[in-house]
PDB file of C-alpha atoms in Angstrom:
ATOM      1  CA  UNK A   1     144.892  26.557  19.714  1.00  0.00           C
ATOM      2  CA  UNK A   2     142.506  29.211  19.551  1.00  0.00           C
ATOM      3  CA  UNK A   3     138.871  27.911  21.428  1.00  0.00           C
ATOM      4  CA  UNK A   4     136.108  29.933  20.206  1.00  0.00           C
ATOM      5  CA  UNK A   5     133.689  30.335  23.206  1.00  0.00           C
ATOM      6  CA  UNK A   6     129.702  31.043  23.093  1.00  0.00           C
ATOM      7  CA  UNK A   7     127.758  31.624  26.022  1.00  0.00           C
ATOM      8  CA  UNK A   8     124.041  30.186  25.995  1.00  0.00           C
ATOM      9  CA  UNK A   9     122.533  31.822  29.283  1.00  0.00           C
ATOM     10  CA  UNK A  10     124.922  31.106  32.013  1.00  0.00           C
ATOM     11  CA  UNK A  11     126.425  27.921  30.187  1.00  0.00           C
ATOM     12  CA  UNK A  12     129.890  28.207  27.954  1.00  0.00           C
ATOM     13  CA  UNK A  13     129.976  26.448  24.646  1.00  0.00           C
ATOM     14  CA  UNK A  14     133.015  25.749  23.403  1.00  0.00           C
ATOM     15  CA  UNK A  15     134.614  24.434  19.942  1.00  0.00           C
ATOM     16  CA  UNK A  16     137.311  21.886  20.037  1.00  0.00           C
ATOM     17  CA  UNK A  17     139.265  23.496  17.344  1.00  0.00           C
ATOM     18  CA  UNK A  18     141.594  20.412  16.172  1.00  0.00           C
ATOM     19  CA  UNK A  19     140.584  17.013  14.494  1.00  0.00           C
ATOM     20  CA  UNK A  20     143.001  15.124  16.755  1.00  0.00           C
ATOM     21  CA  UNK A  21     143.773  16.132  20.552  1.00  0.00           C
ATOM     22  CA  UNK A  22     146.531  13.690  21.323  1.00  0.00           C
ATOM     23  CA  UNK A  23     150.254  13.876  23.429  1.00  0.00           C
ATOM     24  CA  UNK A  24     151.286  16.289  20.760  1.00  0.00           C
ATOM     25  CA  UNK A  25     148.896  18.926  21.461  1.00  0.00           C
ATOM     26  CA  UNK A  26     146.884  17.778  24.741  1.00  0.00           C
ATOM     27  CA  UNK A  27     149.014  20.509  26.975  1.00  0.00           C
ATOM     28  CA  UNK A  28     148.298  23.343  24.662  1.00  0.00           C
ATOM     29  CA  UNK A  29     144.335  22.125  24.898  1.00  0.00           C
ATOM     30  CA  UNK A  30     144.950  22.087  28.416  1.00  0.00           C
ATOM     31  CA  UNK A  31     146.466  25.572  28.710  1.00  0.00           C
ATOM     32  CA  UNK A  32     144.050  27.147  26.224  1.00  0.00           C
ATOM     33  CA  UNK A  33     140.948  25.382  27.964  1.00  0.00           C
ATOM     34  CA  UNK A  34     142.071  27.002  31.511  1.00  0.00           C
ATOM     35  CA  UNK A  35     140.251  30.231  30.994  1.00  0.00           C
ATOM     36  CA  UNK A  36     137.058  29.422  30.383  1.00  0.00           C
ATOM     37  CA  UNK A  37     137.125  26.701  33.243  1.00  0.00           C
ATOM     38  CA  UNK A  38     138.162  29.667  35.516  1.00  0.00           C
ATOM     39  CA  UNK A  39     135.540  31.683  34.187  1.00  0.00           C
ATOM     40  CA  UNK A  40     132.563  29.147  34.081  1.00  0.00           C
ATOM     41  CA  UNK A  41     131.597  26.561  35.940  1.00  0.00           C
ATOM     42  CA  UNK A  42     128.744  25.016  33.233  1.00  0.00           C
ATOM     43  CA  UNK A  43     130.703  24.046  30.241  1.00  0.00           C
ATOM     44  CA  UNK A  44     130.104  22.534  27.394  1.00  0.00           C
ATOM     45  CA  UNK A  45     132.704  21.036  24.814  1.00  0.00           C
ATOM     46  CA  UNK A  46     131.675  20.730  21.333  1.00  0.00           C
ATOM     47  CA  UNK A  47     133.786  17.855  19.966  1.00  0.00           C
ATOM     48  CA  UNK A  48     132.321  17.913  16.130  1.00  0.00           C
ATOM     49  CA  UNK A  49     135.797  18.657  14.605  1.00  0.00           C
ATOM     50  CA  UNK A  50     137.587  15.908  16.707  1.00  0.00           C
ATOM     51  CA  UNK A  51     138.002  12.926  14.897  1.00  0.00           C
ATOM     52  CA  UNK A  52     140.827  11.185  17.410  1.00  0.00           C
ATOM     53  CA  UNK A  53     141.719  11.113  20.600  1.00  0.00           C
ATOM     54  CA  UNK A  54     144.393   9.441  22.634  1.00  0.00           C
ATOM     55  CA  UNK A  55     145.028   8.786  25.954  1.00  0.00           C
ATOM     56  CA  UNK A  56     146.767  11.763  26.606  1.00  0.00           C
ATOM     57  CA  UNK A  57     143.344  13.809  25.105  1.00  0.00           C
ATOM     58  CA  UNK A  58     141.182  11.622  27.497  1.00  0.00           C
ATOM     59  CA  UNK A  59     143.738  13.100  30.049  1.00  0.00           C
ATOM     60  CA  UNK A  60     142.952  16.707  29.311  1.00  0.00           C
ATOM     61  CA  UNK A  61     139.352  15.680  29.366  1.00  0.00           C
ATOM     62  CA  UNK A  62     139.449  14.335  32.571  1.00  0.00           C
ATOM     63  CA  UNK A  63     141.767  17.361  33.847  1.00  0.00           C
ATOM     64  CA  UNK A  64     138.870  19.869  32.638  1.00  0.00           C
ATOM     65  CA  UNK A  65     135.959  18.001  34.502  1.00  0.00           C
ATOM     66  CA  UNK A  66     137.888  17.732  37.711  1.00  0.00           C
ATOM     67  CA  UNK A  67     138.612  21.163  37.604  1.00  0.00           C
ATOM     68  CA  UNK A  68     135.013  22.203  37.127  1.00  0.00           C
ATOM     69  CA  UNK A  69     133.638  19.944  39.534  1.00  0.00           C
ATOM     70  CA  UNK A  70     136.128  20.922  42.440  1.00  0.00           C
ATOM     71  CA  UNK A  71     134.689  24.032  41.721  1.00  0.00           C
ATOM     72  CA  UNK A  72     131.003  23.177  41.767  1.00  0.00           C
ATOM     73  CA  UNK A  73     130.761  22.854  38.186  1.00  0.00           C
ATOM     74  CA  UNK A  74     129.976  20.161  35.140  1.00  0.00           C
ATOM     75  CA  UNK A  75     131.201  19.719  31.849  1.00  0.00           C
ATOM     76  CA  UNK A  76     129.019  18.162  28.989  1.00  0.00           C
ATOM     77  CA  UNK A  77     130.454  17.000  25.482  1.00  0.00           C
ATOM     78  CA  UNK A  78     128.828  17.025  22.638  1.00  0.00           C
ATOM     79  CA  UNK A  79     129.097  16.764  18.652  1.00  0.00           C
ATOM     80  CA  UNK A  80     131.055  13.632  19.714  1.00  0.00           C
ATOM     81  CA  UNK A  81     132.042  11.537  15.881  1.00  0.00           C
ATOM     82  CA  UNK A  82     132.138   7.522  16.042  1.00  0.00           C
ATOM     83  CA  UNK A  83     135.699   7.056  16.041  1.00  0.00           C
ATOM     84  CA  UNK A  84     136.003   9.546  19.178  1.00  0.00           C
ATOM     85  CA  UNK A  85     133.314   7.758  20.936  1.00  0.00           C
ATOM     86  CA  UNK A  86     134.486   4.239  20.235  1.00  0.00           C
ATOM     87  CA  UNK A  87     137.529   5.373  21.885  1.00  0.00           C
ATOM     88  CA  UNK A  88     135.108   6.830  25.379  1.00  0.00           C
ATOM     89  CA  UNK A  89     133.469   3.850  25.192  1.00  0.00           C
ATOM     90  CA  UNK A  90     136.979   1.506  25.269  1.00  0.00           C
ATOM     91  CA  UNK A  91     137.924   3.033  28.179  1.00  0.00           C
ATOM     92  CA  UNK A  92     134.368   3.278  29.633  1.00  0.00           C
ATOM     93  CA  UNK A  93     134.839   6.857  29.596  1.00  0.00           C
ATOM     94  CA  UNK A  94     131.445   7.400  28.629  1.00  0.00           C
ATOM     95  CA  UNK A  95     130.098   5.971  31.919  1.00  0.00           C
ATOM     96  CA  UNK A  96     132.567   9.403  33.251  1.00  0.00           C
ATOM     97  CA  UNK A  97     131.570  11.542  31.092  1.00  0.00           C
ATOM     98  CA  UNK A  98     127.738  13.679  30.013  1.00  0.00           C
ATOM     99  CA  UNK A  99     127.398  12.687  26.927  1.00  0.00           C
ATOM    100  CA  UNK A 100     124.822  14.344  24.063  1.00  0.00           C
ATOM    101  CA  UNK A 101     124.402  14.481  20.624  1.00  0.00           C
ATOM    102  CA  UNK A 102     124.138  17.874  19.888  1.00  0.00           C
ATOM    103  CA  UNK A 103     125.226  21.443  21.769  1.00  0.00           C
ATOM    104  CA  UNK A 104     121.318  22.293  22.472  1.00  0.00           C
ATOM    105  CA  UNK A 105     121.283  19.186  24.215  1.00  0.00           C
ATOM    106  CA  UNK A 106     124.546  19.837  26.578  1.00  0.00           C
ATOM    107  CA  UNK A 107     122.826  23.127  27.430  1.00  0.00           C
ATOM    108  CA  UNK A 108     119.384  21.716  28.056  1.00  0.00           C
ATOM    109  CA  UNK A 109     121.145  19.032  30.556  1.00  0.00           C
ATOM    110  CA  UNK A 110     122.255  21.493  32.694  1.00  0.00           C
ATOM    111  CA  UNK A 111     119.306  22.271  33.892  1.00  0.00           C
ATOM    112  CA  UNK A 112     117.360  25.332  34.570  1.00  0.00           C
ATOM    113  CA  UNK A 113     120.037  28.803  34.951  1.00  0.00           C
ATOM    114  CA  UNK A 114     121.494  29.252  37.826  1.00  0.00           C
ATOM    115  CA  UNK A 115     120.538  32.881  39.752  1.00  0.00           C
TER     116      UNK A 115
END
C-alpha cells in the first residue's frame, strides 16, 4: 500500500490509501506506516478514503500511536467518515485517540513547531 506523505512544517500528513484497513491488509498498513513513524514523531493520518475498519485496523492504529509516543511523539486522525467513527466510538477509541475533522486541524493541534 503505497502512503503518500506531506510534510506541513515539522508535522507528517499522511493518506490512508485503502477504503477498508481490516485483518486482510492491517500488516501491510503496519509495515508501510513504519517509515514515516521512524522518521517523524508529529503525525497525522488522514482517514478520508477509509470507509471500514476492524479490529485488526484499530490494532494497527493503536500500534502507530504507541510507537510515536514511546518516542516522544503524537498521532492525530483526521478526515475520519461516520461509519469509521461509529466504529472508534464502539470501542471508545475515540476517548484514545486525537480526533479532528479536517488535516488543517490535526496540524493546528499539535501545537506551535518544534525547534
Amino acid at each position: 500500500m503505497h502512503m503518500v506523505l506531506e510534510t506541513v512544517g515539522d508535522v507528517a500528513v499522511a493518506v490512508v490509501p485503502v477504503e477498508e484497513l481490516d485483518a486482510g491488509n492491517a500488516s501491510e498498513f503496519k509495515r508501510d506506516v513504519a517509515p514515516l513513524i521512524d522518521a517523524n514523531t508529529r503525525l497525522v493520518l488522514d482517514l478520508s478514503r477509509l470507509h471500514f475498519v476492524d479490529s485488526s485496523g484499530l490494532g494497527a492504529f493503536i500500534s502507530c500511536l504507541r510507537k510515536l509516543n514511546a518516542k516522544g511523539g503524537d498521532l492525530k486522525l483526521c478526515g475520519m467518515s461516520k461509519p469509521v467513527r461509529a466504529v472508534f466510538e464502539l470501542v471508545r477509541m475515540h476517548r484514545v485517540f486525537d480526533i479532528v475533522a479536517t488535516r488543517e486541524e490535526a496540524v493546528r493541534a499539535f501545537g506551535p513547531q518544534s525547534t
